[in-house]
PDB file of N, CA and C in Angstrom:
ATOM      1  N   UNK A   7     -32.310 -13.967  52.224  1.00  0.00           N
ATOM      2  CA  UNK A   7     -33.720 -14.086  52.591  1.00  0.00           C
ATOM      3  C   UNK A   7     -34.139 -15.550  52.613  1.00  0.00           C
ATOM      4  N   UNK A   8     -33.522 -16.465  51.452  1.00  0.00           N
ATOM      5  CA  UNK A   8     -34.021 -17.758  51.552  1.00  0.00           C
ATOM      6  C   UNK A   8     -33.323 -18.454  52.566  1.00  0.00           C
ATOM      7  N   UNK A   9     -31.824 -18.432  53.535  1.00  0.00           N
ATOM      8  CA  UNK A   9     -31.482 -18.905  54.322  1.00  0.00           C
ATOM      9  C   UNK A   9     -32.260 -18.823  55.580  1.00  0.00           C
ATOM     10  N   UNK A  10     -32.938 -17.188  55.844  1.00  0.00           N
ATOM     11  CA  UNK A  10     -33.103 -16.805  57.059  1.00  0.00           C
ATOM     12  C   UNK A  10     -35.104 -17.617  56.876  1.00  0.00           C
ATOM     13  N   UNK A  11     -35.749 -17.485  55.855  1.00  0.00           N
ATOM     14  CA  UNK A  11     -37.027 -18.273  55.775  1.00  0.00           C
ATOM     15  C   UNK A  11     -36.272 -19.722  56.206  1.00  0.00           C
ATOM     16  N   UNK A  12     -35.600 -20.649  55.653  1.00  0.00           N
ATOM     17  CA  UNK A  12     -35.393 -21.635  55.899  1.00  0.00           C
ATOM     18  C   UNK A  12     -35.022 -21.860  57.338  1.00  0.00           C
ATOM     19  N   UNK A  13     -34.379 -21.057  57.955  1.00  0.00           N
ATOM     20  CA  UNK A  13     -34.041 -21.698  59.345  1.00  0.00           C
ATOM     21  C   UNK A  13     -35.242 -21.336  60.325  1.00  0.00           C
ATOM     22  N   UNK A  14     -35.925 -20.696  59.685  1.00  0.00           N
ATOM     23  CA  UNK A  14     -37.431 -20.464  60.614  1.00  0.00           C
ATOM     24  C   UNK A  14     -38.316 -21.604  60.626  1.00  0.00           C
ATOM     25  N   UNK A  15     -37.855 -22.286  60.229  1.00  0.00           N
ATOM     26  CA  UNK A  15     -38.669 -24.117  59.775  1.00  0.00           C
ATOM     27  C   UNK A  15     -37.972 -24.873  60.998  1.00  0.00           C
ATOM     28  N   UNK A  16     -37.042 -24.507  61.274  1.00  0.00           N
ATOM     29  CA  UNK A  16     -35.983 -25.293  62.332  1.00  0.00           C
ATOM     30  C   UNK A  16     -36.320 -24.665  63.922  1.00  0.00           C
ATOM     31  N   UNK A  17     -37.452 -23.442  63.895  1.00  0.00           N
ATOM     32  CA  UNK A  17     -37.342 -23.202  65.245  1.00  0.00           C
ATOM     33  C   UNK A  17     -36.924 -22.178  65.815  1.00  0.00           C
ATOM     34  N   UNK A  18     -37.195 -21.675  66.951  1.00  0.00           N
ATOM     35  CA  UNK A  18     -36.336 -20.071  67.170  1.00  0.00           C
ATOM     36  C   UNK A  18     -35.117 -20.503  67.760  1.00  0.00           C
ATOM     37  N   UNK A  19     -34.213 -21.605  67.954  1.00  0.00           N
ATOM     38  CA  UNK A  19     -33.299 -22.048  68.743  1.00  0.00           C
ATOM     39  C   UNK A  19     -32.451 -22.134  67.267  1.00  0.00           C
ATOM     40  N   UNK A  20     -32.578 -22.038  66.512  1.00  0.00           N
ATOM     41  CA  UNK A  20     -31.709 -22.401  65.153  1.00  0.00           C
ATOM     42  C   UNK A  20     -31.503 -21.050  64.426  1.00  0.00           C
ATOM     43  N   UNK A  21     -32.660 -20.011  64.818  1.00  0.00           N
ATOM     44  CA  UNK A  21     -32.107 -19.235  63.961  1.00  0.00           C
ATOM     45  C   UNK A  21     -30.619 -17.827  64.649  1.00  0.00           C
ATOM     46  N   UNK A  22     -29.769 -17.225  63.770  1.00  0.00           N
ATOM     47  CA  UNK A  22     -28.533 -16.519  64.034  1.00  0.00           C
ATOM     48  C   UNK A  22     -28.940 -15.468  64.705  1.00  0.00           C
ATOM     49  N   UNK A  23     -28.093 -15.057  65.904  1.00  0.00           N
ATOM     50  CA  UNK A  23     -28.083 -14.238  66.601  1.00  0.00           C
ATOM     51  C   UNK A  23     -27.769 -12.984  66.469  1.00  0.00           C
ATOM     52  N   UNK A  24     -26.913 -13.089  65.526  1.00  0.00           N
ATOM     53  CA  UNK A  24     -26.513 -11.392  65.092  1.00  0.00           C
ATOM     54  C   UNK A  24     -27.041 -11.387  63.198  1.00  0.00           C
ATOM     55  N   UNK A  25     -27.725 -10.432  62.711  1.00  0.00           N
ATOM     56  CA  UNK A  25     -28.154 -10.336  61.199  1.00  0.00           C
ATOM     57  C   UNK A  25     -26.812 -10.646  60.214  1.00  0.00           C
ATOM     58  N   UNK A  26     -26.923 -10.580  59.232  1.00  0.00           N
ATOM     59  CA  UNK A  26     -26.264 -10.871  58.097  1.00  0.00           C
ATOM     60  C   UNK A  26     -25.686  -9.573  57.743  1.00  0.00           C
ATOM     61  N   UNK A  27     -24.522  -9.353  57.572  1.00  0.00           N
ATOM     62  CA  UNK A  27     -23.956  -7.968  56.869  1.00  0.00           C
ATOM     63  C   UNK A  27     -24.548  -8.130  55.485  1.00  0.00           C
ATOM     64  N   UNK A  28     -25.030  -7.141  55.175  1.00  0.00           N
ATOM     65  CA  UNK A  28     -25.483  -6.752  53.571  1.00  0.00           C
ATOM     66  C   UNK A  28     -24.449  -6.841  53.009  1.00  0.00           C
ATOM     67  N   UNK A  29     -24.584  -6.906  51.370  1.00  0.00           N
ATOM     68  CA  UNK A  29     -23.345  -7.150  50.792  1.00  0.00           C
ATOM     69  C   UNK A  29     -22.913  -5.534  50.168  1.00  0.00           C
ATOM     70  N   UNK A  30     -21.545  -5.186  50.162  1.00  0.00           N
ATOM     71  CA  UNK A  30     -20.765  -3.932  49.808  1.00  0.00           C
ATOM     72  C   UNK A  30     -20.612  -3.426  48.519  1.00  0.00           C
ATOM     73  N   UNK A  31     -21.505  -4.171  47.688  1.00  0.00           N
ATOM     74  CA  UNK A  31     -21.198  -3.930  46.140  1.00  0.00           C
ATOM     75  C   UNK A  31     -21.761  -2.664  46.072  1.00  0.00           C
ATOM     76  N   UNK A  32     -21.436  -1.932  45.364  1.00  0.00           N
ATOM     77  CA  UNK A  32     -21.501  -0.545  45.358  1.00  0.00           C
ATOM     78  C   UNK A  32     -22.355  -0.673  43.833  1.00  0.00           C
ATOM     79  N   UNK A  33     -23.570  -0.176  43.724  1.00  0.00           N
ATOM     80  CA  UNK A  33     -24.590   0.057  42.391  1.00  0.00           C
ATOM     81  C   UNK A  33     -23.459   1.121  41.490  1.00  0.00           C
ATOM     82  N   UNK A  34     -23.460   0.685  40.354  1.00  0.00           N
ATOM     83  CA  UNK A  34     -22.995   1.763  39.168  1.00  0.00           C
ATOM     84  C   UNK A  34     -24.065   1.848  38.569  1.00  0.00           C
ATOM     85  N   UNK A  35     -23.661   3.461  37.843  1.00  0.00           N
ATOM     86  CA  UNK A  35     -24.361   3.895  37.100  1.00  0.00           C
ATOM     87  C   UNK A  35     -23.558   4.604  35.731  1.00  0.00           C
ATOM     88  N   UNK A  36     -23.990   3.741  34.668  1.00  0.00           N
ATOM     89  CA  UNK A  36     -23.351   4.105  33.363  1.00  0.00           C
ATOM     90  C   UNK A  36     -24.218   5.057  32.537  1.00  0.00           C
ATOM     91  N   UNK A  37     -23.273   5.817  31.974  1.00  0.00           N
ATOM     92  CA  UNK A  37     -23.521   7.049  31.011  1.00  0.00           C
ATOM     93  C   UNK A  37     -24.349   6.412  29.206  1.00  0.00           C
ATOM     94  N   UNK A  38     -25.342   6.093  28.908  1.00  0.00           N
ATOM     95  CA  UNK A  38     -25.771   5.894  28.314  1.00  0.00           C
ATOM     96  C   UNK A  38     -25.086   6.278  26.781  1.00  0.00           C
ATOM     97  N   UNK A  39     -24.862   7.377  27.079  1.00  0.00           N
ATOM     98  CA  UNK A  39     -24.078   7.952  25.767  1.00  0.00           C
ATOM     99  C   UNK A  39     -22.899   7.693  25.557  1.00  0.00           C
ATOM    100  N   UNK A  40     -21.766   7.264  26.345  1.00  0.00           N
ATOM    101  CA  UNK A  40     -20.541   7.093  26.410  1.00  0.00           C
ATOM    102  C   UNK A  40     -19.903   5.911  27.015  1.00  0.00           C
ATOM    103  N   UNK A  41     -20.805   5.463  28.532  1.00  0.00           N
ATOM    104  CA  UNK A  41     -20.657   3.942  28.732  1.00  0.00           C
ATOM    105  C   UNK A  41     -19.498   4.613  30.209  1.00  0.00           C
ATOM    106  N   UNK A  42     -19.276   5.375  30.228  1.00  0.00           N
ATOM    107  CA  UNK A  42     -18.582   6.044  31.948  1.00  0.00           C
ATOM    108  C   UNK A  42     -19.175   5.396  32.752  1.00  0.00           C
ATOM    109  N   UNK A  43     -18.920   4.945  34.060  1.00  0.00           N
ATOM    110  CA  UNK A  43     -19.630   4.741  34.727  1.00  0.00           C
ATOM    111  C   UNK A  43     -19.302   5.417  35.975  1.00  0.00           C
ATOM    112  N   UNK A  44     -20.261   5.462  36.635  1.00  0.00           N
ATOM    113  CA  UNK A  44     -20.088   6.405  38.200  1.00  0.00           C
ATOM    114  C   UNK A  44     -20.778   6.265  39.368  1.00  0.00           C
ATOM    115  N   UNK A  45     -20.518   6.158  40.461  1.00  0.00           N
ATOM    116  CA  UNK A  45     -20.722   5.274  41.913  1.00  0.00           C
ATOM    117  C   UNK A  45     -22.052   6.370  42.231  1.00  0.00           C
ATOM    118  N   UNK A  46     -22.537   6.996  41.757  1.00  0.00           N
ATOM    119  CA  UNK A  46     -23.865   7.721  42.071  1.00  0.00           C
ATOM    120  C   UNK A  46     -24.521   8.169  41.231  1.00  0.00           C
ATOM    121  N   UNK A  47     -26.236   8.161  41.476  1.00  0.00           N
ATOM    122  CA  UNK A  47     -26.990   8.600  40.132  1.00  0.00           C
ATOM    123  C   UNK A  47     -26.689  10.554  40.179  1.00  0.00           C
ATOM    124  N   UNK A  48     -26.355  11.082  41.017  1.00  0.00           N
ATOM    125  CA  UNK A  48     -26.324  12.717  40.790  1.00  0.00           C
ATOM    126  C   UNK A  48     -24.552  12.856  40.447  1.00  0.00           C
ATOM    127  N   UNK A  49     -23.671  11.849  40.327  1.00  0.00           N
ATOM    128  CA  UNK A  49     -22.715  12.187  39.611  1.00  0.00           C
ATOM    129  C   UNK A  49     -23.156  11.921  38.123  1.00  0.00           C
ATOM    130  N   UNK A  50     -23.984  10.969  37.626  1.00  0.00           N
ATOM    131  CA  UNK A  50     -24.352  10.091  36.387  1.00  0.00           C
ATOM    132  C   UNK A  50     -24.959  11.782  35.512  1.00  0.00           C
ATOM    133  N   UNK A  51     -25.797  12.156  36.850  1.00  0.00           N
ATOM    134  CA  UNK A  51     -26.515  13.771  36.002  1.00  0.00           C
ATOM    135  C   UNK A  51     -25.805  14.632  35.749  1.00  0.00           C
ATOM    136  N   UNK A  52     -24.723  14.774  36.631  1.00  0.00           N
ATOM    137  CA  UNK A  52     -23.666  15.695  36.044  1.00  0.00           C
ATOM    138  C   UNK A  52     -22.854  15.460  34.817  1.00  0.00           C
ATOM    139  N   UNK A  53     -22.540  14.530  34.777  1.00  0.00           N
ATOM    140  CA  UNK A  53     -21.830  13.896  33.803  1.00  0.00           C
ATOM    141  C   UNK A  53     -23.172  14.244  32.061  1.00  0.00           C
ATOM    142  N   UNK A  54     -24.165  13.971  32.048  1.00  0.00           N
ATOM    143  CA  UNK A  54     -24.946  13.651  31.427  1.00  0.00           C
ATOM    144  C   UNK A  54     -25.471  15.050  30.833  1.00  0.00           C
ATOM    145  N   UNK A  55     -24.839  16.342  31.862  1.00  0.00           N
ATOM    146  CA  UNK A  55     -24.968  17.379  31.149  1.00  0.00           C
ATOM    147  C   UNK A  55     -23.730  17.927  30.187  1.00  0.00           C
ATOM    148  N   UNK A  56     -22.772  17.549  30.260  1.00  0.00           N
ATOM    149  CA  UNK A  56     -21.673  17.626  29.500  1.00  0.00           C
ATOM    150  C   UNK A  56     -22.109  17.316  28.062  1.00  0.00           C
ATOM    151  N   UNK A  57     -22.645  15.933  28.111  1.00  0.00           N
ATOM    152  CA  UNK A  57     -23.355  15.523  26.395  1.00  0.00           C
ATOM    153  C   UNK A  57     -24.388  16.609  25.757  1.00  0.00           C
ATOM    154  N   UNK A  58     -24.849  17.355  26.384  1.00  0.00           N
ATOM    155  CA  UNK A  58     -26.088  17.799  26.052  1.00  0.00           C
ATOM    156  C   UNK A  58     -25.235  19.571  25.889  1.00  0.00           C
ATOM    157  N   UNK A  59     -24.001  19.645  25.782  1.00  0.00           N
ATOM    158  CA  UNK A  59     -23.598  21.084  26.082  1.00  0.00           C
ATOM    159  C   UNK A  59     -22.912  21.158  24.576  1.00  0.00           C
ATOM    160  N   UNK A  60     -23.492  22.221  23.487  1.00  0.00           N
ATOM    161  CA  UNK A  60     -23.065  21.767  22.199  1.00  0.00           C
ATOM    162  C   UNK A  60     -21.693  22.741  21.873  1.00  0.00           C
ATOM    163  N   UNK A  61     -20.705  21.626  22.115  1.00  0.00           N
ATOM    164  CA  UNK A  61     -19.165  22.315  21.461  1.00  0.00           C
ATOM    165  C   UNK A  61     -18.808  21.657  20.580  1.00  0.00           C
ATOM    166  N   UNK A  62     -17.521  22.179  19.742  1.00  0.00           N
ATOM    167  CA  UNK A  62     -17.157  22.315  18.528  1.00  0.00           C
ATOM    168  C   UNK A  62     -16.850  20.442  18.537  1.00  0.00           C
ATOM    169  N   UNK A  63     -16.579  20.085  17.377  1.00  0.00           N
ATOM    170  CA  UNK A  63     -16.461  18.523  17.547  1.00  0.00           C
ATOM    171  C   UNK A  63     -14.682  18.396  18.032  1.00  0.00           C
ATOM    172  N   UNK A  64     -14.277  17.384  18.535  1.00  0.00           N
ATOM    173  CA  UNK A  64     -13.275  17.010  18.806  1.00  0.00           C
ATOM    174  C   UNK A  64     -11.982  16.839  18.003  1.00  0.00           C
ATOM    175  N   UNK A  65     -11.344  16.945  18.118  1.00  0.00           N
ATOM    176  CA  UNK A  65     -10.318  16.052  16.805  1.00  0.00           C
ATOM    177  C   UNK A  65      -9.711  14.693  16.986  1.00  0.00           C
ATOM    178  N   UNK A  66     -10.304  13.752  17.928  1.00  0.00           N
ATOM    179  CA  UNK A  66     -10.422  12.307  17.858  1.00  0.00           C
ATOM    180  C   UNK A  66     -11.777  11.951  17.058  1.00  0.00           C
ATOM    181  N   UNK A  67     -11.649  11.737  16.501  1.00  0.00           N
ATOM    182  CA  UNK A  67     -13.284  10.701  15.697  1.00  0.00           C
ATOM    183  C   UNK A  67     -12.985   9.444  15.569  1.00  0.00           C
ATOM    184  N   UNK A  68     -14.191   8.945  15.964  1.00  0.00           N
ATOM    185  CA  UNK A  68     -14.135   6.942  15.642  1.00  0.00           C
ATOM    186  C   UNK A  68     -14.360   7.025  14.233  1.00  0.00           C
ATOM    187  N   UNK A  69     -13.518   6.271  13.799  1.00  0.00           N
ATOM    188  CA  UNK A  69     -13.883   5.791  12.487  1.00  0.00           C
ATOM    189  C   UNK A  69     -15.086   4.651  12.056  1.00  0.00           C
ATOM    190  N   UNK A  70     -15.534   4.166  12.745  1.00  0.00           N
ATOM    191  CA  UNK A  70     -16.703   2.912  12.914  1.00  0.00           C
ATOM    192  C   UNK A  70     -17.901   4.227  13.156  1.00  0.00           C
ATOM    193  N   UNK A  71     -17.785   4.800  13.988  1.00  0.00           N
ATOM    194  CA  UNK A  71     -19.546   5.586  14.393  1.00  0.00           C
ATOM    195  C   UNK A  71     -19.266   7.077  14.129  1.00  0.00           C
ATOM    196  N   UNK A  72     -18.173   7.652  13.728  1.00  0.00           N
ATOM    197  CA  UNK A  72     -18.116   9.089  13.835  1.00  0.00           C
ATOM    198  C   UNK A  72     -17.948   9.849  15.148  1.00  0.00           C
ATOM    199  N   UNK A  73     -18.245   8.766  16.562  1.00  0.00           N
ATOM    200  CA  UNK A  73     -18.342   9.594  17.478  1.00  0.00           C
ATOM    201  C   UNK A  73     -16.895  10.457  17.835  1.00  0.00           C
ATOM    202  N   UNK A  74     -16.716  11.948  18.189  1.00  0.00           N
ATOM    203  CA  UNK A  74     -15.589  12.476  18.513  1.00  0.00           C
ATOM    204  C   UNK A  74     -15.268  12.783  19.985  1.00  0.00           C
ATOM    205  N   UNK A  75     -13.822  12.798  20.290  1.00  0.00           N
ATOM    206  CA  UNK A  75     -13.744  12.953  21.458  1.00  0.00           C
ATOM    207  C   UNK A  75     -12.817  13.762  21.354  1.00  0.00           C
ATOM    208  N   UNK A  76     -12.598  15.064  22.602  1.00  0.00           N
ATOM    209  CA  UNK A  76     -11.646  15.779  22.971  1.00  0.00           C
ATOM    210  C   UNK A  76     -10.408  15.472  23.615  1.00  0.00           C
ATOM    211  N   UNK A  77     -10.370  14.054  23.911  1.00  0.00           N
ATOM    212  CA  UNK A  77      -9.238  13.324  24.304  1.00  0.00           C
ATOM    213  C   UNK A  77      -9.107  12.154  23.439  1.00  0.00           C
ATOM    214  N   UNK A  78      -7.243  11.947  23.395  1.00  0.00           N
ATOM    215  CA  UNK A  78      -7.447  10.641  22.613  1.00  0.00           C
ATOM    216  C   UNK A  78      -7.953   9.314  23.339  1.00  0.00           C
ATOM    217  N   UNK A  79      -7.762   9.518  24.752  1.00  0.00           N
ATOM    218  CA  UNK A  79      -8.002   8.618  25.973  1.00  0.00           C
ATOM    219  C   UNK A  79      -9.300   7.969  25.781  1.00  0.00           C
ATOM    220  N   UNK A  80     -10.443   9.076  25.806  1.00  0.00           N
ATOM    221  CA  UNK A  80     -11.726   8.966  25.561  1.00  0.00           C
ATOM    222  C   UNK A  80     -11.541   8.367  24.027  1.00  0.00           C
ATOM    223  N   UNK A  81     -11.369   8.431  22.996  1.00  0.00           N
ATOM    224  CA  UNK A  81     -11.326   7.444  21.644  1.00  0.00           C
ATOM    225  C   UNK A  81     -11.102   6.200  22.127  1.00  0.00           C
ATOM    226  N   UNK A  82      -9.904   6.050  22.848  1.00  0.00           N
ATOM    227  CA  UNK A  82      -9.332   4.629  22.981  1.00  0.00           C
ATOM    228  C   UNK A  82     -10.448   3.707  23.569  1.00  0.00           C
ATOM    229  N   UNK A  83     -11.383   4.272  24.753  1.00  0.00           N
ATOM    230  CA  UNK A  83     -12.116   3.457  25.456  1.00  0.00           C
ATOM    231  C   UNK A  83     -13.240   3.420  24.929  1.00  0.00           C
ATOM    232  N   UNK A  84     -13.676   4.205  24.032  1.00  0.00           N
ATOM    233  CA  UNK A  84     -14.875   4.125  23.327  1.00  0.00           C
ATOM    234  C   UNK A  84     -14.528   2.973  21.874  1.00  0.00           C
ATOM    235  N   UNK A  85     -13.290   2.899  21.313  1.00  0.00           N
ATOM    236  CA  UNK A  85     -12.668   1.472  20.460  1.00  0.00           C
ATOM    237  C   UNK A  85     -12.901   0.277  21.431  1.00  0.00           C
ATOM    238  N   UNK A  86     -12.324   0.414  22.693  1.00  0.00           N
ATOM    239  CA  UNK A  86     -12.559  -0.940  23.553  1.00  0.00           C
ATOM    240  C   UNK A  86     -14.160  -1.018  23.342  1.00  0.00           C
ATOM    241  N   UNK A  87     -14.753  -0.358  23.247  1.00  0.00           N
ATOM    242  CA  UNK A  87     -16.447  -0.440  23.649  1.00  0.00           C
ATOM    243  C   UNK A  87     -16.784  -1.161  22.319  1.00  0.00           C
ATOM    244  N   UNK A  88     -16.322  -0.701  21.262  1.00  0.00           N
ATOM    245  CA  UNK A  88     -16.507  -1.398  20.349  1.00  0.00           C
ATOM    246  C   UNK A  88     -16.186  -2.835  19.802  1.00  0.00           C
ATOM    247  N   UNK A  89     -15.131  -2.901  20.512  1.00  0.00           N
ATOM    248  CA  UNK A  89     -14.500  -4.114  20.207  1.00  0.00           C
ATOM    249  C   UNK A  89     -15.340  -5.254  21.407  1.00  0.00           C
ATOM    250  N   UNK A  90     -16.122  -4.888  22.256  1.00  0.00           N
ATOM    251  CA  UNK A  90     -16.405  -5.631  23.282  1.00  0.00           C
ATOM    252  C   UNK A  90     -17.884  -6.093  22.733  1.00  0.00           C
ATOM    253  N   UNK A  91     -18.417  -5.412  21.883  1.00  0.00           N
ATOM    254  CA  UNK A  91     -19.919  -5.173  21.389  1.00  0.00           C
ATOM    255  C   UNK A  91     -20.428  -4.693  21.873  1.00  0.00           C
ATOM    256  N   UNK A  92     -20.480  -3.534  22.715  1.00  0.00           N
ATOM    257  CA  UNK A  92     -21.670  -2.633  23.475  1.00  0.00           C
ATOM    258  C   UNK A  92     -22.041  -1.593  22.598  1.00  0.00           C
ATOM    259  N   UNK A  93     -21.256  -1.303  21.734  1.00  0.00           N
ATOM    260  CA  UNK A  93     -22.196  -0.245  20.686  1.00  0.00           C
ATOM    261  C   UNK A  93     -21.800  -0.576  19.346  1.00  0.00           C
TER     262      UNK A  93
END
């Protein structure tokens, strides 16, 4: 936006003929409770009902927060989370 204001100072002979491709970064959306992240907010809701669905506890538990997981996979990345400082 500040390139295309700026070349409007220069004239209609200065400014680009074809627009600017937007940029491709794709918005994430992370799971508040767990830190998942997922390329859409109606995958984020799906996901977000899983937390809220009350089953038996896991037999991974963090030892730092108690949180449990049904995979050891899910422990491991929730230790990285810890070790990174996000929770």
């Amino acid at each position: 936006k500040a390139l295309i204001a700026h070349q409007r100072t220069h004239g209609p002979a200065a400014r680009p003929s074809t627009p600017v491709a937007p940029t491709t970064t794709q918005p994430t959306f992370p799971c508040p409770d767990c830190g998942k992240t997922f390329g859409q907010a109606a995958s984020l809701r799906r996901h977000r009902q899983a937390h809220e669905i009350q089953t038996p506890p896991g037999p991974f538990a963090c030892t730092e927060c108690g949180q449990d997981f049904a995979q050891e996979a899910g422990l491991h990345q929730h230790y990285i989370r810890h070790a990174r400082g996000e929770l």
